[in-house]
PDB file of C-alpha atoms in Angstrom:
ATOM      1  CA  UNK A1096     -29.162 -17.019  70.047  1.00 75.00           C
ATOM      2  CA  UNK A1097     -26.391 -19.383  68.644  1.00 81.00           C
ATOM      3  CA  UNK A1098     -27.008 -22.751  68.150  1.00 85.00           C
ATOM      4  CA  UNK A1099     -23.253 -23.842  67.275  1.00 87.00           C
ATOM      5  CA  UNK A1100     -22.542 -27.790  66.498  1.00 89.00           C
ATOM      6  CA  UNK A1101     -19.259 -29.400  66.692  1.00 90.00           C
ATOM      7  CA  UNK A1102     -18.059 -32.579  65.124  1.00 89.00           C
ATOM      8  CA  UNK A1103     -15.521 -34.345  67.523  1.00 90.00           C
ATOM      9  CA  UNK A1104     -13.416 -36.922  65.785  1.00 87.00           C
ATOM     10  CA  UNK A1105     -13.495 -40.362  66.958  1.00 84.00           C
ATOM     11  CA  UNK A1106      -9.616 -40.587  67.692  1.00 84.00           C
ATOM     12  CA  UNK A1107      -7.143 -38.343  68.471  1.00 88.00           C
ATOM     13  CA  UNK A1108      -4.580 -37.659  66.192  1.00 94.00           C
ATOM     14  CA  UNK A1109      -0.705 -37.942  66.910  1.00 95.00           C
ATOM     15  CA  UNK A1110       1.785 -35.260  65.680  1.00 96.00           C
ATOM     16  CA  UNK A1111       4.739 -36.113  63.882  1.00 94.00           C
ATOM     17  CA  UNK A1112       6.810 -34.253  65.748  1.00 95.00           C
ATOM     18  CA  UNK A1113       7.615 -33.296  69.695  1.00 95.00           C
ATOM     19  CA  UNK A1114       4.936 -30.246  70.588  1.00 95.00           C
ATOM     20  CA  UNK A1115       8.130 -28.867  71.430  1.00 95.00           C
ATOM     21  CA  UNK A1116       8.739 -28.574  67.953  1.00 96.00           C
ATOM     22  CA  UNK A1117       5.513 -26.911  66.948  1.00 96.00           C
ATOM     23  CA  UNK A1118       5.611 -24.416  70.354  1.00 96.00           C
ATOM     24  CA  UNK A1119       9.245 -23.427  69.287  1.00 96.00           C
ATOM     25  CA  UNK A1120       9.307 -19.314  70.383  1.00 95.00           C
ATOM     26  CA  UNK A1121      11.465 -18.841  67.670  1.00 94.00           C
ATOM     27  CA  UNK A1122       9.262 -19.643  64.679  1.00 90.00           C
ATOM     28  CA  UNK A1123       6.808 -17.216  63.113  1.00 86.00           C
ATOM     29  CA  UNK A1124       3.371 -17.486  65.278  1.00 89.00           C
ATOM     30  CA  UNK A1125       0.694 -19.773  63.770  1.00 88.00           C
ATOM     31  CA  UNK A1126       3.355 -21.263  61.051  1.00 91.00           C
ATOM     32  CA  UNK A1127       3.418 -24.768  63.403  1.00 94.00           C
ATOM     33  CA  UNK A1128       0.494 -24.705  64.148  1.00 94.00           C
ATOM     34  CA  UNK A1129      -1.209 -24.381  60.702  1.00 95.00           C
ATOM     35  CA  UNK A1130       1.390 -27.285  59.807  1.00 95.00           C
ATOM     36  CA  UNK A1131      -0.133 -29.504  62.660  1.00 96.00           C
ATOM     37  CA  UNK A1132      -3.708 -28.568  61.918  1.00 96.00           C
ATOM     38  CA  UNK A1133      -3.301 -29.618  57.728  1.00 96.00           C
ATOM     39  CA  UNK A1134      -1.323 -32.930  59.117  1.00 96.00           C
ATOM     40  CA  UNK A1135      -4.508 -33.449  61.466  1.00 96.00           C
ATOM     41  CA  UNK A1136      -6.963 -32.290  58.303  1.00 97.00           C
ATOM     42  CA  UNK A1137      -5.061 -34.309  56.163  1.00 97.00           C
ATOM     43  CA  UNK A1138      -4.946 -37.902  58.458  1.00 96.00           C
ATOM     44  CA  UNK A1139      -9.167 -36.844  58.839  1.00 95.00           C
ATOM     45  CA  UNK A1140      -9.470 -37.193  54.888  1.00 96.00           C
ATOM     46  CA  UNK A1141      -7.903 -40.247  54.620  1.00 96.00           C
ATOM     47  CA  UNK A1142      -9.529 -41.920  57.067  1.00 94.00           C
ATOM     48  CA  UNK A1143     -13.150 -40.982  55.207  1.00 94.00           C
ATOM     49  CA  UNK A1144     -14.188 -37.737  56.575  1.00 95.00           C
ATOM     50  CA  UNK A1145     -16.537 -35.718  54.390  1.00 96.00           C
ATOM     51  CA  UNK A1146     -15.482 -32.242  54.838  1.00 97.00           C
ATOM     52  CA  UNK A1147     -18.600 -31.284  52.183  1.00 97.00           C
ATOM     53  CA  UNK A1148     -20.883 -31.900  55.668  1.00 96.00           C
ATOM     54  CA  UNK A1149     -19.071 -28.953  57.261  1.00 96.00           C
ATOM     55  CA  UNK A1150     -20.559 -26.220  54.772  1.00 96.00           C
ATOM     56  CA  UNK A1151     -23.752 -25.573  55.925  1.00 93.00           C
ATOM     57  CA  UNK A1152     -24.420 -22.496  54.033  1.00 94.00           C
ATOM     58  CA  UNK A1153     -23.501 -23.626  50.961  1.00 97.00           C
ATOM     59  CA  UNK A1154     -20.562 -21.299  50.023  1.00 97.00           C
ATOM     60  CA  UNK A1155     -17.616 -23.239  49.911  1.00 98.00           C
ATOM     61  CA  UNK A1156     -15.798 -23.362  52.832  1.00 97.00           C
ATOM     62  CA  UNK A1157     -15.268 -25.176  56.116  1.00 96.00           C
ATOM     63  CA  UNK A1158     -17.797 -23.342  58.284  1.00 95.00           C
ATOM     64  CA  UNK A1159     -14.805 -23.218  61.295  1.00 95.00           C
ATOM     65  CA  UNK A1160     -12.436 -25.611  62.539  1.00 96.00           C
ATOM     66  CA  UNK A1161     -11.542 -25.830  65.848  1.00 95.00           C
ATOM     67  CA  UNK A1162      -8.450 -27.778  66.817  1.00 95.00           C
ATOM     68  CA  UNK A1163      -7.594 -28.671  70.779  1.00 92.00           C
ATOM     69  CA  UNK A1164      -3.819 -29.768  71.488  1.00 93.00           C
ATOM     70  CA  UNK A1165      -2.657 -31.615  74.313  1.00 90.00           C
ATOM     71  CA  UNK A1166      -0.590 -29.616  76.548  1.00 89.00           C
ATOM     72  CA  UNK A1167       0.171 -25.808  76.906  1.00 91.00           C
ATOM     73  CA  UNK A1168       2.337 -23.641  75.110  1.00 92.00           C
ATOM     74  CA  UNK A1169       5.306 -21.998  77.247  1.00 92.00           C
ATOM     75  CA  UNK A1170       6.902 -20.199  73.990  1.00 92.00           C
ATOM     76  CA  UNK A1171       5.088 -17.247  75.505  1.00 88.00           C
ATOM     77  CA  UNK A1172       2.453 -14.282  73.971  1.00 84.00           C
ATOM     78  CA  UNK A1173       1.860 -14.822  70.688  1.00 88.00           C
ATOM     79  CA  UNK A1174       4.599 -17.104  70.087  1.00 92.00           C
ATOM     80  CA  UNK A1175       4.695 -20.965  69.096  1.00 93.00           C
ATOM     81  CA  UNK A1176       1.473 -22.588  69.824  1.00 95.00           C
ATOM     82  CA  UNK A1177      -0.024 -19.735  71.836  1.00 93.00           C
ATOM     83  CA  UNK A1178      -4.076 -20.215  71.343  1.00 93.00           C
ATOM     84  CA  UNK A1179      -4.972 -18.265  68.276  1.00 93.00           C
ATOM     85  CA  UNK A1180      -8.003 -17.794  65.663  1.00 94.00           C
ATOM     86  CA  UNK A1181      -7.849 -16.298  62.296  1.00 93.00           C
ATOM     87  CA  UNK A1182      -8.140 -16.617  58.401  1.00 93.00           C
ATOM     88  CA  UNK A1183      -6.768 -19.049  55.907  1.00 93.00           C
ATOM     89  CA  UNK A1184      -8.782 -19.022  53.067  1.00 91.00           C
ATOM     90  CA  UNK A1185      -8.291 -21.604  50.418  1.00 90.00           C
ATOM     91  CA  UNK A1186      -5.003 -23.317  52.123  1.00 94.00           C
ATOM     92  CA  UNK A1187      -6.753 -26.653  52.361  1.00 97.00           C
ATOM     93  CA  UNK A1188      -9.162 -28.048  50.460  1.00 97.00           C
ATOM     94  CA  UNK A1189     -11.251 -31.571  49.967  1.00 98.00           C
ATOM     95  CA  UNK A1190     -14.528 -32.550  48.911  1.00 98.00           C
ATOM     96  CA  UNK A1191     -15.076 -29.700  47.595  1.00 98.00           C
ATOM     97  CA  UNK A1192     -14.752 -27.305  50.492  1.00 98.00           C
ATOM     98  CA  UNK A1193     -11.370 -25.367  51.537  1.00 97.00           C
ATOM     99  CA  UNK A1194     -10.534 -23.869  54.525  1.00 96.00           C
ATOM    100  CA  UNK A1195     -11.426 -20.618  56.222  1.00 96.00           C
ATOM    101  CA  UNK A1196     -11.854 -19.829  59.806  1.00 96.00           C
ATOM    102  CA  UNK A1197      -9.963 -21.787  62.504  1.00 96.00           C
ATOM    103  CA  UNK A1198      -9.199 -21.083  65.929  1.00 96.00           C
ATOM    104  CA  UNK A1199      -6.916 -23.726  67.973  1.00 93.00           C
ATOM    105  CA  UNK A1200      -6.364 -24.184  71.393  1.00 94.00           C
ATOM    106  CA  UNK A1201      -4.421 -25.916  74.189  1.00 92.00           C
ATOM    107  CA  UNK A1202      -6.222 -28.370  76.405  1.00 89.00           C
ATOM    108  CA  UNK A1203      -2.877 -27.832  79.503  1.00 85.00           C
ATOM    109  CA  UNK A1204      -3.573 -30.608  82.064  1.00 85.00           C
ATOM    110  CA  UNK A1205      -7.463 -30.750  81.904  1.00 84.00           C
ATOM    111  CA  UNK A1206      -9.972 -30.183  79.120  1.00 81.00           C
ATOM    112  CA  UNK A1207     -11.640 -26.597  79.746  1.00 88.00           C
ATOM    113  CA  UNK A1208     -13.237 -24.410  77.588  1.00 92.00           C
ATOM    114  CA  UNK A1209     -12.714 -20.832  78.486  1.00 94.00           C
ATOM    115  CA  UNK A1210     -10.302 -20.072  76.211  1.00 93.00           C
ATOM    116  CA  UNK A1211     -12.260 -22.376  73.254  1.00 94.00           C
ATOM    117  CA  UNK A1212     -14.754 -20.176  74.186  1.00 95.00           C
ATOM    118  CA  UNK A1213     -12.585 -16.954  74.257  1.00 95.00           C
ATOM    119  CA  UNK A1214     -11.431 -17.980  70.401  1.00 96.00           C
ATOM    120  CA  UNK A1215     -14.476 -19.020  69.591  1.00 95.00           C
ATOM    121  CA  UNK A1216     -15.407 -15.141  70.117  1.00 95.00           C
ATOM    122  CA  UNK A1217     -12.662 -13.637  67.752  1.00 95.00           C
ATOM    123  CA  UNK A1218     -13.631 -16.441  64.963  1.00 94.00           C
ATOM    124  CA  UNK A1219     -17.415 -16.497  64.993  1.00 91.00           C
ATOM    125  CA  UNK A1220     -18.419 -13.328  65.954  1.00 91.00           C
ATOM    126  CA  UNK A1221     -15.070 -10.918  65.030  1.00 93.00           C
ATOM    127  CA  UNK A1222     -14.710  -9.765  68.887  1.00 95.00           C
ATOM    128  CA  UNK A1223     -11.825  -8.429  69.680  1.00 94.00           C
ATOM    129  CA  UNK A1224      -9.217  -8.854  72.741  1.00 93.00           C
ATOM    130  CA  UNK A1225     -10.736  -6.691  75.811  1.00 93.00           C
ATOM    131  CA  UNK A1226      -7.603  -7.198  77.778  1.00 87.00           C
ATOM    132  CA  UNK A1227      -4.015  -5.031  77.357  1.00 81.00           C
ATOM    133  CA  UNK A1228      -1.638  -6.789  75.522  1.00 77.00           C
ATOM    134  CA  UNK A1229       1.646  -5.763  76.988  1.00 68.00           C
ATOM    135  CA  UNK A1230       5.346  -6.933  77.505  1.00 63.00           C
ATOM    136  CA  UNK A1231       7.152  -8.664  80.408  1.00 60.00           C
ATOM    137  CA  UNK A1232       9.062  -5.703  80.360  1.00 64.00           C
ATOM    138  CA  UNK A1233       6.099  -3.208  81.197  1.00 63.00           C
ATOM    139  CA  UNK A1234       5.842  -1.369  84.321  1.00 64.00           C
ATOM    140  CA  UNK A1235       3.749  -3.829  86.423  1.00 63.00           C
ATOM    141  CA  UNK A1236       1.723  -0.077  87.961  1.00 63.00           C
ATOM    142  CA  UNK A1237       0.940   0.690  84.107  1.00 64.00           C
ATOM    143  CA  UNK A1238      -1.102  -2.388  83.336  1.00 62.00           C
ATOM    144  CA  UNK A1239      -4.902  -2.441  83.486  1.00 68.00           C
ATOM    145  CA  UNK A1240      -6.395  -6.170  83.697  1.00 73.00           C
ATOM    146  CA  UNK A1241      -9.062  -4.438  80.304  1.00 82.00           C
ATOM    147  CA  UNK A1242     -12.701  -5.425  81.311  1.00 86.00           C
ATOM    148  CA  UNK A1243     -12.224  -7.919  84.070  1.00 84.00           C
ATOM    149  CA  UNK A1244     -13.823 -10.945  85.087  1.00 88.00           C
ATOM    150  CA  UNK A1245     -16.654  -9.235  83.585  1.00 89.00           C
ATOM    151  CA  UNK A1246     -16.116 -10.440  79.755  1.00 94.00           C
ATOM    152  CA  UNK A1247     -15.347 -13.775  78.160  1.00 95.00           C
ATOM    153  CA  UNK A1248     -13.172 -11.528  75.778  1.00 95.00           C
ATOM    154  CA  UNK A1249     -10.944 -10.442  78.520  1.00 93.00           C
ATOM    155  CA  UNK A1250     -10.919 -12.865  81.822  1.00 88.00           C
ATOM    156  CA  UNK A1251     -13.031 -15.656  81.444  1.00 83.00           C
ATOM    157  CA  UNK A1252     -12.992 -15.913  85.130  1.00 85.00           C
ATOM    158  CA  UNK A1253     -12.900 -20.077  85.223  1.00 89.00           C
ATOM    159  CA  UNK A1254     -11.802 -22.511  82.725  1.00 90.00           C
ATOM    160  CA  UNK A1255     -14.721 -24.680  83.301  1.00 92.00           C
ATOM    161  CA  UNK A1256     -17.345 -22.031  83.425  1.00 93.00           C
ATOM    162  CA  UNK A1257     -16.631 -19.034  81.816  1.00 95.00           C
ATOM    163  CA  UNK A1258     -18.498 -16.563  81.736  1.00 94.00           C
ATOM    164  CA  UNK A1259     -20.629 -14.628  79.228  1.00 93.00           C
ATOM    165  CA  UNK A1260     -19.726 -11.997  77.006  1.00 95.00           C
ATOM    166  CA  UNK A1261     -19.977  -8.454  77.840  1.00 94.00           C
ATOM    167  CA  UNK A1262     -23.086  -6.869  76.713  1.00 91.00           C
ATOM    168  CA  UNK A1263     -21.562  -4.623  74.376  1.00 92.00           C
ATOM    169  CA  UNK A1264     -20.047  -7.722  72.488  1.00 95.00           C
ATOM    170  CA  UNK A1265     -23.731  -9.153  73.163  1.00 93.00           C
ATOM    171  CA  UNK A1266     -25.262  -5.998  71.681  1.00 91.00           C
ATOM    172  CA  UNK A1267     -22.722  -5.705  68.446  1.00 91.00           C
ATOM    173  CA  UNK A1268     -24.066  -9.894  67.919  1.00 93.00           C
ATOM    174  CA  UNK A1269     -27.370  -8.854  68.012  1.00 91.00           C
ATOM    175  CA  UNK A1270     -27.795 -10.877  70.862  1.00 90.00           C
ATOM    176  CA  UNK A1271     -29.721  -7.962  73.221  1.00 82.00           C
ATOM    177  CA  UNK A1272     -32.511  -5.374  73.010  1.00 83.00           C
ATOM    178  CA  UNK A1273     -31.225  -1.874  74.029  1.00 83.00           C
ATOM    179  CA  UNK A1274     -33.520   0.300  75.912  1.00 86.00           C
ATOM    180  CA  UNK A1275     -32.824   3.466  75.766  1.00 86.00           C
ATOM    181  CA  UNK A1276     -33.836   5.467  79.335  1.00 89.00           C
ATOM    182  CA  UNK A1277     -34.745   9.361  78.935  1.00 88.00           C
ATOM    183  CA  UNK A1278     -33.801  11.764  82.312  1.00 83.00           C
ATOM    184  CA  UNK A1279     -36.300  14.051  82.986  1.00 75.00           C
TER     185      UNK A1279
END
């Protein structure tokens, strides 16, 4: 029930500075990483990218933008260059678009998609996290693993094939009939 398009650029784009730089732990989450993604935007426009083509409903904005990085972050949860989605509306604009919803993600030592997928989730259709977010610190016999291997918002179970969401995330989307069994 989504049909979901991507346009891949035809060359990859390098960083002006060491990814250690952008996955520093000690700058504010997402701060590097926005910086990288409006260098990358920014390189796209001058080499003759429309962004107007990447509006399809008309209202202004950048439908999503997805960004993959080479390597993985090790800056730790929600730190540096840790795989993220959000909002950042009107931050970047050409052709008469601006930005809006992006999501990046690390590509480690082999392209996979689970957690493209996973952000994908949070930016397209507002699903949250169903795994704990907890600390190193925690008490290892008070975590819960959330859902399981049994939602792409939790465990996506393989990088290469993950697997579908949950059916309440499939129900919220729409994406689902309910029926609705009576006991005698």
């Amino acid at each position: 029930n989504l049909d979901y398009t991507n346009h891949v650029t035809p060359t990859y784009y390098r960083a002006p500075q060491t990814f250690e730089w952008y996955d520093d732990p000690e700058e504010v989450w997402l701060d590097r990483g926005l910086q990288l993604m409006f260098d990358a935007l920014d390189q796209m426009e001058a080499d003759g990218v429309d962004f107007s083509q990447y509006d399809s409903n008309g209202d202004g904005y950048i439908d999503a933008i997805n960004m993959f990085y080479a390597g993985s972050t090790t800056a730790g949860w929600a730190k540096g260059m840790w795989p993220g989605s959000g909002w950042i509306q009107d931050q970047w604009s050409a052709d008469g678009v601006s930005t809006l919803k992006f999501q990046f993600t690390g590509m480690g030592t082999s392209l996979s998609i689970a957690t493209y997928c996973h952000e994908n989730g949070h930016m397209l259709g507002f699903w949250p996290d169903l795994y704990d977010y907890f600390d190193d610190e925690d008490d290892e016999s008070e975590k819960s693993r959330g859902v399981g291997q049994f939602c792409l918002m939790c465990d996506a179970a393989s990088g290469t094939n993950p697997v579908e969401p949950c059916a309440y995330l499939k129900r919220l989307a729409g994406w689902g009939n309910v029926t609705t069994y009576n006991t005698l």
